[in-house]
Amino acid sequence: MNIILFGPPGAGKGTQAKRLEKSRNLIQLSTGDMLRAAVKAGTEYGKKAKDVMEKGELVTDEIVINIISDRLDEADVKAAPGVIFDGFPRTVAQAEELDKMLDSKGMKLDGVVVLDVDDEALVERITGRYTCAKCGKGYHDTFEKPAREGVCDECGGTEFTRRADDNEETVRSRLSAYHAQTSPLIDYYESKGIVKKVDGMAAIDDVTRQIEEVLDSLA
Ligand code: AP5
């Protein structure tokens, strides 16, 4: 089963994708994570993406399409029961390329799960987000704290990081980019009859339950 987890910055795509990896053995394909890894490694794509990401704008379609296409050809993805696209596609051009790409690889999209969240909640979610530096588990200052303060629940790590683009000014440009370039994709997928909306304002566990129900209905 291949799905897109769709929603604005901070909607909970990454949080929920990690849970679905565990419950369904699906593989999370996050273009944001891939781009951050490229920036860290100083690759050609990373150098081109760095400034754009820090401003909260979208990286070129060409770069993200190439990184997704290469990732879909890797052995672990081919062997998995399906993938979760997280943060991709983000423009109509990316969605059209994804259709072609999946066709050529003998894959299909089963559903687009849209996380509906009010804009006002997103800034609070993003500015309070932090991640375990060792295993990448995500937390929030208010909404998802580790059981023991300062110690990661997953790996026991004690170092945490915050993303360079998780400040209020950049979040506001990311939201503008979402409304201008990405939200039109909901109509694109509505026309294919594969959109499933869930209430992303609910508590994290409730959102997971709603998504699991959607995936059960698609299976
Ligand atoms: P990317 O990394 O994709 O960021 P994003 O879309 O802005 O999404 P986030 O990762 O910020 O949010 P999320 O929905 O995953 O929320 P999370 O689960 O962490 O992209 C970054 C940049 O890369 C872009 O700006 C762009 O420059 C570039 N880029 C990436 N893909 C691209 C593409 N395809 N094309 C062009 N450019 C691209 O949750 C947020 C916080 O809220 C967490 O702390 C979490 O604990 C908490 N939380 C989650 N759910 C809930 C809940 N239900 N209730 C309360 N708190 C919650």
Short mmCIF file of C-alpha atoms and ligand atoms in Angstrom, two decimals:
data_model
loop_
_atom_site.label_atom_id
_atom_site.label_comp_id
_atom_site.label_asym_id
_atom_site.label_seq_id
_atom_site.Cartn_x
_atom_site.Cartn_y
_atom_site.Cartn_z
CA MET A 1 0.00 0.00 0.00
CA ASN A 2 1.40 3.38 -1.05
CA ILE A 3 0.01 6.55 0.51
CA ILE A 4 0.70 10.25 0.74
CA LEU A 5 0.49 11.86 4.18
CA PHE A 6 -0.55 15.34 3.22
CA GLY A 7 -0.83 18.53 5.24
CA PRO A 8 0.78 21.87 6.09
CA PRO A 9 4.08 22.23 7.97
CA GLY A 10 3.61 20.92 11.51
CA ALA A 11 0.41 19.00 10.69
CA GLY A 12 1.92 15.82 12.13
CA LYS A 13 3.04 14.06 8.93
CA GLY A 14 6.42 12.99 10.29
CA THR A 15 5.01 11.99 13.68
CA GLN A 16 2.34 9.79 12.12
CA ALA A 17 4.62 8.38 9.39
CA LYS A 18 7.02 7.06 12.05
CA ARG A 19 4.10 5.30 13.79
CA LEU A 20 2.90 3.74 10.51
CA GLU A 21 6.41 2.48 9.79
CA LYS A 22 6.16 0.46 12.99
CA SER A 23 2.53 -0.68 12.72
CA ARG A 24 2.49 -1.47 8.98
CA ASN A 25 6.14 -1.96 7.99
CA LEU A 26 5.75 0.83 5.46
CA ILE A 27 8.76 3.00 4.61
CA GLN A 28 8.62 6.75 5.24
CA LEU A 29 9.93 8.78 2.30
CA SER A 30 10.35 12.31 3.67
CA THR A 31 11.82 14.76 1.15
CA GLY A 32 12.48 17.17 4.04
CA ASP A 33 14.62 14.54 5.84
CA MET A 34 16.40 13.62 2.61
CA LEU A 35 17.17 17.28 1.86
CA ARG A 36 18.41 17.91 5.42
CA ALA A 37 20.72 14.86 5.06
CA ALA A 38 21.99 16.26 1.73
CA VAL A 39 22.64 19.67 3.31
CA LYS A 40 24.52 18.02 6.19
CA ALA A 41 26.59 15.88 3.81
CA GLY A 42 27.33 18.94 1.62
CA THR A 43 26.24 17.21 -1.62
CA GLU A 44 25.49 19.17 -4.80
CA TYR A 45 21.74 19.02 -4.08
CA GLY A 46 22.34 19.97 -0.46
CA LYS A 47 24.31 23.09 -1.43
CA LYS A 48 21.52 24.18 -3.77
CA ALA A 49 18.77 23.48 -1.19
CA LYS A 50 20.30 25.00 1.97
CA ASP A 51 19.42 28.70 1.53
CA VAL A 52 16.01 27.95 0.04
CA MET A 53 15.08 25.77 3.03
CA GLU A 54 16.29 28.34 5.53
CA LYS A 55 13.98 30.90 3.90
CA GLY A 56 11.04 28.48 4.07
CA GLU A 57 10.62 28.36 0.30
CA LEU A 58 10.32 25.31 -1.91
CA VAL A 59 13.37 23.60 -3.39
CA THR A 60 13.17 23.06 -7.18
CA ASP A 61 10.91 20.31 -8.48
CA GLU A 62 13.85 18.80 -10.35
CA ILE A 63 15.87 18.17 -7.18
CA VAL A 64 13.08 16.56 -5.16
CA ILE A 65 11.82 14.47 -8.08
CA ASN A 66 15.34 13.10 -8.62
CA ILE A 67 15.87 12.24 -4.95
CA ILE A 68 12.49 10.49 -4.69
CA SER A 69 13.00 8.59 -7.94
CA ASP A 70 16.44 7.35 -6.81
CA ARG A 71 15.06 6.35 -3.39
CA LEU A 72 12.21 4.32 -4.94
CA ASP A 73 14.83 2.19 -6.72
CA GLU A 74 16.64 1.22 -3.52
CA ALA A 75 16.41 -2.39 -2.33
CA ASP A 76 14.72 -1.76 1.06
CA VAL A 77 11.96 0.28 -0.60
CA LYS A 78 11.41 -2.35 -3.31
CA ALA A 79 11.15 -5.09 -0.67
CA ALA A 80 8.72 -3.16 1.58
CA PRO A 81 4.92 -3.65 1.52
CA GLY A 82 4.57 0.04 0.62
CA VAL A 83 5.70 3.59 1.18
CA ILE A 84 4.47 6.75 2.88
CA PHE A 85 5.25 9.91 0.95
CA ASP A 86 5.81 12.65 3.56
CA GLY A 87 6.24 16.21 2.26
CA PHE A 88 6.12 15.08 -1.37
CA PRO A 89 4.56 15.98 -3.76
CA ARG A 90 4.28 19.70 -2.97
CA THR A 91 3.46 21.17 -6.40
CA VAL A 92 1.23 20.04 -9.25
CA ALA A 93 4.36 19.42 -11.36
CA GLN A 94 5.69 17.06 -8.64
CA ALA A 95 2.35 15.24 -8.46
CA GLU A 96 2.28 14.74 -12.22
CA GLU A 97 5.85 13.44 -12.17
CA LEU A 98 5.00 11.12 -9.27
CA ASP A 99 2.14 9.62 -11.32
CA LYS A 100 4.53 8.95 -14.22
CA MET A 101 7.24 7.62 -11.91
CA LEU A 102 4.91 5.18 -10.13
CA ASP A 103 3.50 4.01 -13.46
CA SER A 104 6.95 3.30 -14.83
CA LYS A 105 7.91 1.37 -11.69
CA GLY A 106 4.70 -0.69 -11.67
CA MET A 107 3.44 0.98 -8.47
CA LYS A 108 0.21 2.81 -7.65
CA LEU A 109 -1.06 5.33 -5.13
CA ASP A 110 -3.78 3.92 -2.86
CA GLY A 111 -4.75 7.02 -0.90
CA VAL A 112 -3.93 10.59 0.08
CA VAL A 113 -4.50 11.10 3.79
CA VAL A 114 -5.03 14.80 4.45
CA LEU A 115 -4.33 16.05 7.99
CA ASP A 116 -6.66 19.00 8.57
CA VAL A 117 -5.11 21.46 11.06
CA ASP A 118 -5.82 25.13 11.75
CA ASP A 119 -2.97 27.48 10.83
CA GLU A 120 -2.84 28.98 14.35
CA ALA A 121 -1.98 25.59 15.88
CA LEU A 122 0.91 25.00 13.47
CA VAL A 123 3.23 27.74 14.67
CA GLU A 124 2.96 26.48 18.26
CA ARG A 125 3.58 22.90 17.15
CA ILE A 126 6.63 23.71 15.06
CA THR A 127 8.33 26.13 17.42
CA GLY A 128 8.01 23.58 20.25
CA ARG A 129 9.38 20.64 18.26
CA TYR A 130 12.69 18.91 19.01
CA THR A 131 14.32 15.63 18.04
CA CYS A 132 16.62 13.06 19.62
CA ALA A 133 20.06 13.63 18.06
CA LYS A 134 20.87 9.91 18.29
CA CYS A 135 17.77 8.12 16.89
CA GLY A 136 15.69 10.96 15.41
CA LYS A 137 12.59 10.42 17.54
CA GLY A 138 10.48 13.58 17.55
CA TYR A 139 9.15 15.35 20.66
CA HIS A 140 7.32 18.53 21.59
CA ASP A 141 7.84 20.87 24.56
CA THR A 142 4.13 20.55 25.46
CA PHE A 143 2.42 17.87 23.36
CA GLU A 144 4.89 14.95 23.31
CA LYS A 145 7.41 14.92 26.13
CA PRO A 146 9.72 11.99 26.89
CA ALA A 147 8.68 9.93 29.94
CA ARG A 148 11.89 11.01 31.73
CA GLU A 149 12.83 14.61 31.12
CA GLY A 150 15.96 14.91 28.98
CA VAL A 151 16.10 11.18 28.11
CA CYS A 152 14.86 9.76 24.79
CA ASP A 153 12.15 7.08 25.25
CA GLU A 154 13.42 5.12 22.23
CA CYS A 155 17.19 4.97 22.66
CA GLY A 156 18.08 6.60 25.99
CA GLY A 157 19.92 9.42 24.18
CA THR A 158 20.35 12.68 26.09
CA GLU A 159 21.20 15.06 23.22
CA PHE A 160 18.38 16.79 21.36
CA THR A 161 18.30 19.10 18.34
CA ARG A 162 15.97 21.71 16.87
CA ARG A 163 15.66 22.35 13.12
CA ALA A 164 17.19 25.55 11.67
CA ASP A 165 13.89 26.35 9.90
CA ASP A 166 11.70 25.92 13.01
CA ASN A 167 11.54 29.59 13.94
CA GLU A 168 8.37 31.66 13.71
CA GLU A 169 9.44 33.79 10.73
CA THR A 170 10.38 30.79 8.58
CA VAL A 171 7.27 28.88 9.66
CA ARG A 172 5.15 31.74 8.32
CA SER A 173 6.87 31.58 4.89
CA ARG A 174 6.50 27.78 4.88
CA LEU A 175 2.77 28.23 5.52
CA SER A 176 2.51 30.75 2.66
CA ALA A 177 4.29 28.34 0.33
CA TYR A 178 1.90 25.60 1.44
CA HIS A 179 -1.23 27.65 0.73
CA ALA A 180 0.05 29.02 -2.59
CA GLN A 181 1.72 25.96 -4.11
CA THR A 182 0.79 22.79 -2.20
CA SER A 183 -2.85 22.96 -1.05
CA PRO A 184 -4.11 23.00 -4.70
CA LEU A 185 -2.99 19.36 -4.80
CA ILE A 186 -6.02 18.41 -2.70
CA ASP A 187 -8.22 19.16 -5.75
CA TYR A 188 -5.78 17.28 -7.97
CA TYR A 189 -6.21 14.12 -5.87
CA GLU A 190 -9.95 14.74 -5.18
CA SER A 191 -10.44 14.44 -8.94
CA LYS A 192 -8.90 10.96 -8.73
CA GLY A 193 -11.21 10.04 -5.81
CA ILE A 194 -8.41 9.03 -3.44
CA VAL A 195 -8.51 11.78 -0.77
CA LYS A 196 -9.29 10.78 2.85
CA LYS A 197 -9.48 13.59 5.39
CA VAL A 198 -8.69 13.16 9.08
CA ASP A 199 -8.98 15.60 11.97
CA GLY A 200 -5.37 16.61 12.55
CA MET A 201 -6.40 18.87 15.46
CA ALA A 202 -7.09 15.80 17.61
CA ALA A 203 -4.52 14.42 20.08
CA ILE A 204 -1.62 12.50 18.51
CA ASP A 205 -2.98 9.04 19.47
CA ASP A 206 -6.44 9.92 18.14
CA VAL A 207 -4.97 11.02 14.81
CA THR A 208 -3.12 7.70 14.61
CA ARG A 209 -6.37 5.82 15.22
CA GLN A 210 -8.15 7.77 12.48
CA ILE A 211 -5.35 7.08 10.00
CA GLU A 212 -5.24 3.36 10.88
CA GLU A 213 -8.99 3.20 10.18
CA VAL A 214 -8.48 4.85 6.80
CA LEU A 215 -5.71 2.41 5.93
CA ASP A 216 -7.88 -0.55 7.00
CA SER A 217 -10.57 0.72 4.64
CA LEU A 218 -8.04 0.93 1.78
CA ALA A 219 -6.53 -2.50 2.37
P1 AP5 B 1 9.65 19.25 5.61
O1 AP5 B 1 10.70 18.63 6.43
O2 AP5 B 1 8.78 18.40 4.77
O3 AP5 B 1 8.77 20.15 6.59
P2 AP5 B 1 7.22 20.49 6.63
O4 AP5 B 1 6.33 20.06 5.54
O5 AP5 B 1 7.29 21.96 6.84
O6 AP5 B 1 6.69 19.64 7.71
P3 AP5 B 1 7.23 19.46 9.14
O7 AP5 B 1 8.30 18.43 9.19
O8 AP5 B 1 7.58 20.80 9.73
O9 AP5 B 1 5.89 19.02 9.88
P4 AP5 B 1 5.20 17.61 10.08
O10 AP5 B 1 3.86 17.67 9.42
O11 AP5 B 1 6.07 16.46 9.73
O12 AP5 B 1 4.96 17.73 11.65
P5 AP5 B 1 5.54 16.85 12.86
O13 AP5 B 1 4.99 15.47 12.80
O14 AP5 B 1 7.03 16.99 12.98
O15 AP5 B 1 10.27 20.35 4.65
C1 AP5 B 1 11.23 21.28 5.08
C2 AP5 B 1 11.69 22.12 3.89
O16 AP5 B 1 12.30 21.27 2.90
C3 AP5 B 1 10.59 22.85 3.13
O17 AP5 B 1 10.27 24.09 3.72
C4 AP5 B 1 11.22 23.00 1.73
O18 AP5 B 1 12.16 24.03 1.69
C5 AP5 B 1 11.97 21.68 1.57
N1 AP5 B 1 11.16 20.62 0.92
C6 AP5 B 1 10.81 19.42 1.49
N2 AP5 B 1 10.07 18.68 0.62
C7 AP5 B 1 9.98 19.44 -0.51
C8 AP5 B 1 9.32 19.23 -1.76
N3 AP5 B 1 8.61 18.10 -2.01
N4 AP5 B 1 9.40 20.21 -2.69
C9 AP5 B 1 10.11 21.35 -2.46
N5 AP5 B 1 10.75 21.62 -1.29
C10 AP5 B 1 10.68 20.67 -0.33
O19 AP5 B 1 4.83 17.61 14.08
C11 AP5 B 1 5.24 18.92 14.47
C12 AP5 B 1 5.25 19.01 16.00
O20 AP5 B 1 3.90 18.93 16.46
C13 AP5 B 1 6.02 17.88 16.68
O21 AP5 B 1 6.73 18.41 17.78
C14 AP5 B 1 4.92 16.91 17.17
O22 AP5 B 1 5.27 16.28 18.40
C15 AP5 B 1 3.73 17.83 17.36
N6 AP5 B 1 2.46 17.19 16.99
C16 AP5 B 1 2.24 16.34 15.93
N7 AP5 B 1 0.95 15.97 15.88
C17 AP5 B 1 0.33 16.61 16.92
C18 AP5 B 1 -1.02 16.61 17.40
N8 AP5 B 1 -1.98 15.90 16.81
N9 AP5 B 1 -1.29 17.37 18.48
C19 AP5 B 1 -0.32 18.11 19.10
N10 AP5 B 1 0.98 18.12 18.70
C20 AP5 B 1 1.30 17.39 17.61
#
